[in-house]
Amino acid sequence: MSRQRLTIGTFGEIGYLPTAAGRIVARARYRDWDGKTRLVQATGETRKAAERSLKVKLADRSLFQPTSSVLTPDSPFPDLVTYWLEDLDLEDRLSKRTRQLYERNMQTLVMPAFRNLTLREIGVARCDHFLKQLTKQSYNRAKQARVALRLALGLAVRHEVLPRNPMDHVARLHRPASTPNALTPSEVNAIRTAIAFWEAGRSPSGPKPDGQLGAIVEVMLGTSARIGEVLAIRRRDIDITSATPSIRIAGTIVSHRGEPTMRQDHPKTAKSRRTVAIPSFTAEAVRRRLVRRDDSSPDALLFNSREGTPLTTNNVRRQLRHVMDLTGIAGVTPHMFRRTVATAINEQAGVDLAAELLGHTDPKITIQHYIRRNEMVNPITAELLDRAFAKDER
């Protein structure tokens, strides 16, 4: 009867042999991950010592599967980073912007803490401590680092270099409590006034106005679109001749490192393509802008630089910061107009319509990140309490 074959990753009965020097050799047959059975042995002063040394050898042998990858458990972490980035390029599923963001986060946030470690030395405790220390500096930076580190180590697991991903067992990150901020109607009008003052050339300092910022703000207020989506609007996306004027949100502006700013043919996500009916103040701003545009082709952008190229989102932010200095309103960004619109629609028609307008598939995102909580309790409580506890006039 033939000997029963060992299961891969297991060893058979341990045998012992004395050596001429009086030491003991412990040995056993071990079936490796390639299916071949090999003799593994270790030496010690006693049978117990030799057995312990052998089991350590066997445990280390079974912990990591051999692989065709250029990586091993003893490879330095930077080698994994290079391997991971090459794999991302090979898959070619990410946008250039996301690919560059992953690389930046890995190099600036993760690499300083893991540069001198081998893959074998990166465990749950080390990853957990790293993220907690980074969270003390910034929740967002810790969140971005967690994504990059999890993806890179996940690749090492899939390619059988590591047995498990330590990032699967780190503690959850806890977002600091915050309330979405939005502009009030009076603040919106103050910003409009400041922009008109600046675009009339009355401000002695700051970037030279090109007459577009006011219209950009009106479009953001009338569509809830992100700044990149507004800058990507083309003539073909605009309908101001129908009974209900509308704008189709169908792209965004992206600026890849080392490449010119360009229009991307879908918004932040493909599912966020939408057509938005626009209010009268937005329609009027769009009409004025179309009159000023000398390019009547369907693909001509509504907003553009003096050279005819797409505007960069950073340029618009820089102009807006200058105007905010004139108003004395702090902390205003283009994204705040999006939160302002979400808050206004929620207060008048509910969160579901606000989420639909913003292009969100889940209203929870709208509630958590975009709607300012109304602190005013329904005033009917005063009337109810008057009925319940009115003073006796006797």
Tab-separated table of C-alpha atoms in Angstrom, residues 63-206:
chain	number	residue	atom	x	y	z
A	63	LEU	CA	3.707	31.041	5.973
A	64	PHE	CA	4.444	32.401	2.525
A	65	GLN	CA	3.727	30.757	-0.771
A	66	PRO	CA	6.406	30.973	-3.445
A	67	THR	CA	5.279	33.059	-6.397
A	68	SER	CA	6.371	34.075	-9.853
A	69	SER	CA	6.301	37.698	-8.681
A	70	VAL	CA	9.575	39.579	-8.382
A	71	LEU	CA	8.531	40.297	-4.794
A	72	THR	CA	9.137	38.157	-1.733
A	73	PRO	CA	8.129	38.680	1.907
A	74	ASP	CA	11.604	40.108	2.458
A	75	SER	CA	11.307	42.688	-0.318
A	76	PRO	CA	11.535	46.320	0.815
A	77	PHE	CA	8.253	48.216	0.910
A	78	PRO	CA	9.307	50.674	-1.870
A	79	ASP	CA	9.590	47.676	-4.215
A	80	LEU	CA	5.942	46.848	-3.541
A	81	VAL	CA	4.955	50.460	-4.246
A	82	THR	CA	6.683	50.350	-7.636
A	83	TYR	CA	5.104	46.961	-8.379
A	84	TRP	CA	1.655	48.249	-7.342
A	85	LEU	CA	1.835	51.386	-9.495
A	86	GLU	CA	2.924	49.312	-12.482
A	87	ASP	CA	-0.025	46.997	-11.866
A	88	LEU	CA	-2.421	49.962	-11.808
A	89	ASP	CA	-1.051	51.075	-15.163
A	90	LEU	CA	-1.415	47.550	-16.511
A	91	GLU	CA	-5.076	47.359	-15.479
A	92	ASP	CA	-5.686	50.862	-16.900
A	93	ARG	CA	-9.026	51.228	-15.104
A	94	LEU	CA	-8.344	54.436	-13.181
A	95	SER	CA	-8.565	57.957	-14.469
A	96	LYS	CA	-5.234	59.761	-14.696
A	97	ARG	CA	-6.284	62.031	-11.873
A	98	THR	CA	-7.038	59.134	-9.520
A	99	ARG	CA	-3.834	57.327	-10.512
A	100	GLN	CA	-1.778	60.447	-9.747
A	101	LEU	CA	-3.633	60.932	-6.456
A	102	TYR	CA	-2.822	57.375	-5.345
A	103	GLU	CA	0.847	57.835	-6.196
A	104	ARG	CA	1.027	61.194	-4.424
A	105	ASN	CA	-0.643	59.873	-1.276
A	106	MET	CA	1.637	56.843	-1.218
A	107	GLN	CA	4.803	58.883	-1.650
A	108	THR	CA	3.945	61.738	0.722
A	109	LEU	CA	1.833	60.051	3.426
A	110	VAL	CA	2.739	56.357	3.563
A	111	MET	CA	6.297	56.017	2.321
A	112	PRO	CA	7.973	58.091	5.090
A	113	ALA	CA	6.697	55.619	7.710
A	114	PHE	CA	7.299	52.362	5.786
A	115	ARG	CA	10.280	53.093	3.550
A	116	ASN	CA	12.802	51.105	5.603
A	117	LEU	CA	10.609	48.059	6.274
A	118	THR	CA	10.291	44.743	4.468
A	119	LEU	CA	6.844	43.401	3.651
A	120	ARG	CA	7.216	40.717	6.328
A	121	GLU	CA	7.659	43.421	8.975
A	122	ILE	CA	4.405	45.258	8.175
A	123	GLY	CA	1.760	43.916	10.534
A	124	VAL	CA	-1.595	44.987	11.923
A	125	ALA	CA	-0.182	46.763	14.978
A	126	ARG	CA	2.247	48.835	12.910
A	127	CYS	CA	-0.433	49.851	10.388
A	128	ASP	CA	-2.925	50.633	13.157
A	129	HIS	CA	-0.433	52.842	15.011
A	130	PHE	CA	0.529	54.641	11.798
A	131	LEU	CA	-3.082	55.540	10.955
A	132	LYS	CA	-3.897	56.689	14.475
A	133	GLN	CA	-0.869	58.987	14.538
A	134	LEU	CA	-1.791	60.390	11.118
A	135	THR	CA	-5.407	60.918	12.188
A	136	LYS	CA	-4.182	63.245	14.938
A	137	GLN	CA	-2.829	65.493	12.182
A	138	SER	CA	-5.689	65.135	9.711
A	139	TYR	CA	-8.590	62.737	9.317
A	140	ASN	CA	-8.620	63.233	5.540
A	141	ARG	CA	-4.896	62.485	5.194
A	142	ALA	CA	-5.290	59.333	7.291
A	143	LYS	CA	-8.238	58.248	5.143
A	144	GLN	CA	-6.262	58.756	1.927
A	145	ALA	CA	-3.231	56.927	3.328
A	146	ARG	CA	-5.421	54.022	4.422
A	147	VAL	CA	-6.796	53.579	0.901
A	148	ALA	CA	-3.368	53.569	-0.742
A	149	LEU	CA	-1.800	51.230	1.840
A	150	ARG	CA	-4.724	48.795	1.725
A	151	LEU	CA	-4.598	48.591	-2.078
A	152	ALA	CA	-0.840	48.022	-2.229
A	153	LEU	CA	-0.807	45.336	0.474
A	154	GLY	CA	-3.919	43.796	-1.065
A	155	LEU	CA	-1.975	43.299	-4.291
A	156	ALA	CA	0.771	41.519	-2.330
A	157	VAL	CA	-1.875	39.131	-0.950
A	158	ARG	CA	-3.461	38.489	-4.349
A	159	HIS	CA	-0.058	37.708	-5.839
A	160	GLU	CA	0.680	35.336	-2.931
A	161	VAL	CA	3.549	37.320	-1.490
A	162	LEU	CA	1.792	37.874	1.865
A	163	PRO	CA	-0.739	35.541	3.533
A	164	ARG	CA	-3.121	38.301	4.651
A	165	ASN	CA	-3.654	42.039	4.442
A	166	PRO	CA	-2.945	43.662	7.827
A	167	MET	CA	-5.117	46.621	6.791
A	168	ASP	CA	-8.181	44.366	7.047
A	169	HIS	CA	-7.869	44.372	10.827
A	170	VAL	CA	-6.905	47.948	11.742
A	171	ALA	CA	-9.290	50.034	13.837
A	172	ARG	CA	-11.883	52.161	12.079
A	173	LEU	CA	-11.085	55.792	11.503
A	174	HIS	CA	-13.449	58.150	13.292
A	175	ARG	CA	-14.374	61.311	11.429
A	176	PRO	CA	-14.364	64.423	13.630
A	177	ALA	CA	-17.856	65.770	14.199
A	178	SER	CA	-18.616	68.581	11.764
A	179	THR	CA	-21.625	70.403	10.381
A	180	PRO	CA	-21.862	71.286	6.690
A	181	ASN	CA	-21.713	75.031	6.239
A	182	ALA	CA	-23.801	76.962	3.736
A	183	LEU	CA	-24.286	80.571	2.750
A	184	THR	CA	-27.336	82.575	3.737
A	185	PRO	CA	-29.298	84.543	1.109
A	186	SER	CA	-27.823	87.795	2.429
A	187	GLU	CA	-24.300	86.382	2.134
A	188	VAL	CA	-24.999	85.242	-1.429
A	189	ASN	CA	-26.116	88.747	-2.352
A	190	ALA	CA	-23.068	90.263	-0.627
A	191	ILE	CA	-20.854	88.020	-2.769
A	192	ARG	CA	-22.741	89.066	-5.907
A	193	THR	CA	-22.205	92.715	-5.025
A	194	ALA	CA	-18.495	92.172	-4.379
A	195	ILE	CA	-18.042	90.336	-7.685
A	196	ALA	CA	-19.809	93.138	-9.583
A	197	PHE	CA	-17.555	95.679	-7.823
A	198	TRP	CA	-14.445	93.698	-8.794
A	199	GLU	CA	-15.531	92.994	-12.377
A	200	ALA	CA	-16.241	96.696	-12.871
A	201	GLY	CA	-12.513	97.272	-12.312
A	202	ARG	CA	-12.931	99.114	-9.014
A	203	SER	CA	-10.602	96.862	-7.034
A	204	PRO	CA	-7.033	98.216	-7.118
A	205	SER	CA	-5.378	94.865	-6.424
A	206	GLY	CA	-5.679	91.167	-7.100
